[in-house]
Amino acid sequence: MLAASVTQTSPTDPLSALEVGERPAPQAPDGWVRVRLEAASLNHHDLWSLRGVGLPDERLPMVLGCDGAGTDEDGRDVLVHAVVTSPGWTGDDTLDPGRSLLSERYQGTLAEEVVVPARNVVPRPPELSAAEAACLPTAWLTAYRMLFTQSGTAPGSTVLVQGAGGGVATALVVLGRAAGYRVWVTSRSEEKRERALALGAHAAFATGERLPGRVDAVMETVGEATWAHSLRSLRPGGTVVVAGATSGPAPSAELQRVFFLGLRVVGSTMGTREELVRLLDLLVATGARPVVDRELPLARAAEGFAAMAAGELFGKVVLRTR
Ligand SMILES: NC(=O)c1ccc[n+]([C@@H]2O[C@H](COP(=O)([O-])OP(=O)(O)OC[C@H]3O[C@@H](n4cnc5c(N)ncnc54)[C@H](OP(=O)(O)O)[C@@H]3O)[C@@H](O)[C@H]2O)c1
C-alpha cells in the first residue's frame, strides 16, 4: 500500500526523514479491525515523529499519522480514535500510563489502510465528509478537551488562543465561538489574524501584544514563545491549559505569578473516545466544520509537511488516499 513513513529519524532535518512509497499492509491482531482510509490529516505530531521525538529507533520503520477516516470491513463510514489504550484499561483514555497514539507504537494513518482496536472505530455522521472527519481525532479532539473539560470555564467566558493559525488553534476558535465564548487570538502573522477574525474570533492581537483586559483562560500550544504572555494575560484565579510546546518546552515558570495570583496550570493531551463522539455531535448540531488549509493526494504528502514545518498553515492539511 502507499504510505508516508519514517525509517530513520532526523532531529535536525525532519523533512529529509519523510518517505512516501510502498509499505506492507498492516496485520490486524485479534480484536483489531482494518479501516480502508479515504482521507487522513497531518498534525505537528508527525513532524515530531520525523525528528524522533517519542519514536525510538527500535520501533522503526513507522507509518506516520494519527488521524484518518474511511470505511470499515463492513463498508460503514468511520473515523479512527487515535488513542490506543492498554488491554483491559477502563479509565479515562488519556490517563492510561500505557496509552499511545497511532504512529507511536502501532502503524499510523498516512496510508491506504490502518488497523486499530475495534473500540477505536467511531461511526462517521453522514453530515461530515471523510476529509472533515479526518481532521478531528487529534487537533480537534485536543481542542475540545482543553476548552470544555480542562479550562474550568463556561460559555460567556473569555479565552485567549495562542498561535491562531495552528490546527489546534483554529479548532479552538471555531469550537469556542460555536459554544458561546468570547474568543481572543494571537498570531505572528497579520494575514492569519485577519483569517482568525473571519473564522469567528472576537479580537486578534500580535504575538506578545498587551491585551485590553484579562482573560478567564488561555489555550497554550506554542510554549516558550508565548508562555510569559499567557500568564500575564490571565485574571487572578484563571487557568492556562497546556497541550503543546511547538516553540520549546522550557520557559521560565514564573512561579511567583502562579502562586500569587492563584493561577491554575492544567496539562491536557488528546481526549477520550466519548469526547470524540460528543465533538462529532457538537459539529452536527451547530454546523461548525474543521478548517482545511489544503487537500493533497497522499503521494504529495511532502508538500503538506513542508508547509507545516514553515508555519505557513491556517488549519489542517488533508491527505487523500482515494
Ligand atoms: N497534547 C496533545 O494531545 C496535542 C495534540 C495536538 C497538538 N499538540 C501540540 O500542539 C502544538 C500545535 O499542534 P498543531 O498540530 O496545531 O500544529 P500547527 O498546526 O503546526 O500549529 C502551530 C502553531 O504554533 C504557532 N507557533 C509556532 N511557532 C511559534 C513561535 N515561535 N512563536 C509564536 N507562535 C508559534 C503558529 O501560530 P501562528 O503562525 O499563527 O503565530 C502555528 O500556527 C504542537 O506542539 C503539537 O505537538 C499536542
XYZ file of N, CA, C and O and ligand atoms in Angstrom, residues 43-45 48 138-139 142 163-169 186-189 192 207 221-222 225-226 243-247 268-270 308 311 313 315, ligand 1:
192
model
N -0.625 16.355 11.551
C -0.511 17.073 12.821
C 0.950 17.391 13.061
O 1.842 16.722 12.517
N 1.181 18.372 13.934
C 2.562 18.666 14.303
C 3.230 17.413 14.878
O 4.447 17.237 14.760
N 2.437 16.529 15.465
C 2.945 15.260 15.989
C 3.755 14.503 14.928
O 4.766 13.862 15.250
N 7.148 15.929 14.807
C 7.922 15.462 15.970
C 8.405 14.039 15.721
O 9.545 13.675 16.049
N -7.172 14.218 16.429
C -6.071 14.751 17.246
C -6.291 16.240 17.554
O -6.641 16.606 18.680
N -6.110 17.109 16.563
C -6.177 18.557 16.840
C -7.543 18.965 17.400
O -7.636 19.691 18.397
N -8.269 17.390 20.847
C -7.451 18.080 21.851
C -8.066 19.427 22.206
O -8.173 19.796 23.384
N -1.302 31.486 18.969
C -0.870 30.860 17.699
C -2.029 30.525 16.801
O -2.280 29.354 16.487
N -2.731 31.571 16.324
C -4.055 31.408 15.714
C -4.120 30.450 14.529
O -5.162 29.886 14.245
N -3.001 30.278 13.829
C -3.093 29.524 12.592
C -3.041 28.018 12.736
O -3.343 27.288 11.795
N -2.667 27.521 13.884
C -2.423 26.087 14.041
C -3.680 25.234 13.935
O -4.807 25.729 14.024
N -3.459 23.933 13.755
C -4.597 23.012 13.677
C -5.406 23.030 14.957
O -6.638 23.122 14.932
N -4.723 22.954 16.109
C -5.443 23.007 17.387
C -6.066 24.392 17.576
O -7.216 24.520 17.999
N -5.317 25.426 17.224
C -5.779 26.789 17.466
C -7.031 27.112 16.641
O -7.995 27.707 17.164
N -3.935 35.244 19.302
C -2.700 35.920 18.891
C -2.123 35.158 17.708
O -2.320 33.955 17.563
N -1.403 35.901 16.863
C -0.648 35.263 15.790
C 0.503 36.163 15.403
O 0.427 37.381 15.536
N 1.558 35.527 14.886
C 2.706 36.303 14.410
C 2.398 36.977 13.085
O 3.104 37.874 12.664
N 1.362 36.495 12.416
C 1.111 36.932 11.048
C -0.184 37.741 10.977
O -1.234 37.328 11.472
N -2.886 35.863 9.153
C -3.569 34.841 9.967
C -4.497 35.493 10.988
O -5.552 34.934 11.315
N 1.440 38.485 18.398
C 2.028 37.634 19.446
C 2.730 38.503 20.487
O 3.541 39.359 20.134
N -0.531 26.184 23.159
C 0.168 25.087 22.472
C 1.506 25.551 21.909
O 2.237 24.745 21.349
N 1.821 26.835 22.050
C 3.044 27.367 21.430
C 4.259 27.156 22.327
O 5.351 26.883 21.858
N 7.629 30.580 23.421
C 7.469 31.895 22.772
C 6.285 32.682 23.339
O 6.246 33.908 23.201
N 5.331 32.024 23.937
C 4.115 32.730 24.387
C 3.815 32.530 25.874
O 2.859 33.124 26.382
N -1.243 22.180 26.020
C -1.284 20.920 25.281
C -0.136 20.794 24.295
O -0.086 19.833 23.536
N 0.777 21.771 24.285
C 1.864 21.670 23.328
C 2.931 22.703 23.617
O 2.728 23.609 24.435
N 4.072 22.543 22.966
C 5.201 23.450 23.175
C 5.996 23.523 21.870
O 7.182 23.229 21.828
N 5.322 23.963 20.807
C 5.946 23.977 19.480
C 7.264 24.749 19.467
O 8.226 24.338 18.831
N 7.312 25.885 20.176
C 8.497 26.741 20.110
C 9.522 26.397 21.182
O 10.565 27.046 21.270
N -3.031 18.932 29.234
C -4.116 18.236 28.519
C -3.539 17.521 27.312
O -2.735 18.103 26.583
N -3.915 16.282 27.127
C -3.453 15.525 25.968
C -4.614 14.755 25.336
O -5.326 14.034 26.041
N -4.810 15.012 24.047
C -5.839 14.320 23.267
C -7.185 14.359 23.986
O -7.526 15.376 24.600
N 3.744 22.845 6.863
C 3.589 22.815 8.327
C 4.911 23.196 9.006
O 4.925 23.998 9.945
N 5.464 26.802 9.132
C 4.470 27.592 9.856
C 3.537 28.356 8.932
O 2.982 29.386 9.295
N 0.674 27.288 7.602
C -0.700 26.777 7.505
C -1.705 27.642 8.248
O -1.385 28.278 9.239
N -5.027 26.153 9.579
C -5.908 24.985 9.642
C -5.172 23.713 9.253
O -3.943 23.619 9.366
N -1.101 17.221 23.811
C -1.768 16.823 22.740
O -2.575 15.908 22.780
C -1.566 17.560 21.474
C -2.475 17.389 20.426
C -2.306 18.149 19.266
C -1.219 19.014 19.180
N -0.336 19.092 20.196
C 0.824 20.007 20.113
O 0.332 21.330 19.963
C 1.179 22.055 19.086
C 0.354 22.586 17.925
O -0.041 21.493 17.118
P -0.757 21.726 15.722
O -0.934 20.401 15.084
O -1.918 22.644 15.911
O 0.447 22.490 14.967
P 0.462 23.525 13.797
O -0.791 23.378 13.016
O 1.770 23.381 13.127
O 0.409 24.955 14.583
C 1.452 25.512 15.273
C 1.111 26.995 15.583
O 2.003 27.449 16.595
C 2.315 28.793 16.369
N 3.770 28.955 16.504
C 4.732 28.121 16.112
N 5.947 28.601 16.442
C 5.735 29.775 17.063
C 6.581 30.758 17.623
N 7.923 30.621 17.619
N 6.018 31.853 18.169
C 4.683 32.009 18.179
N 3.835 31.093 17.641
C 4.352 30.000 17.094
C 1.887 29.150 14.966
O 0.886 30.127 15.051
P 0.944 31.495 14.190
O 1.729 31.203 12.945
O -0.470 31.824 13.949
O 1.640 32.501 15.068
C 1.329 27.858 14.392
O 0.151 28.105 13.701
C 2.298 21.101 18.667
O 3.420 21.299 19.502
C 1.707 19.728 18.922
O 2.680 18.740 19.171
C -0.490 18.388 21.343
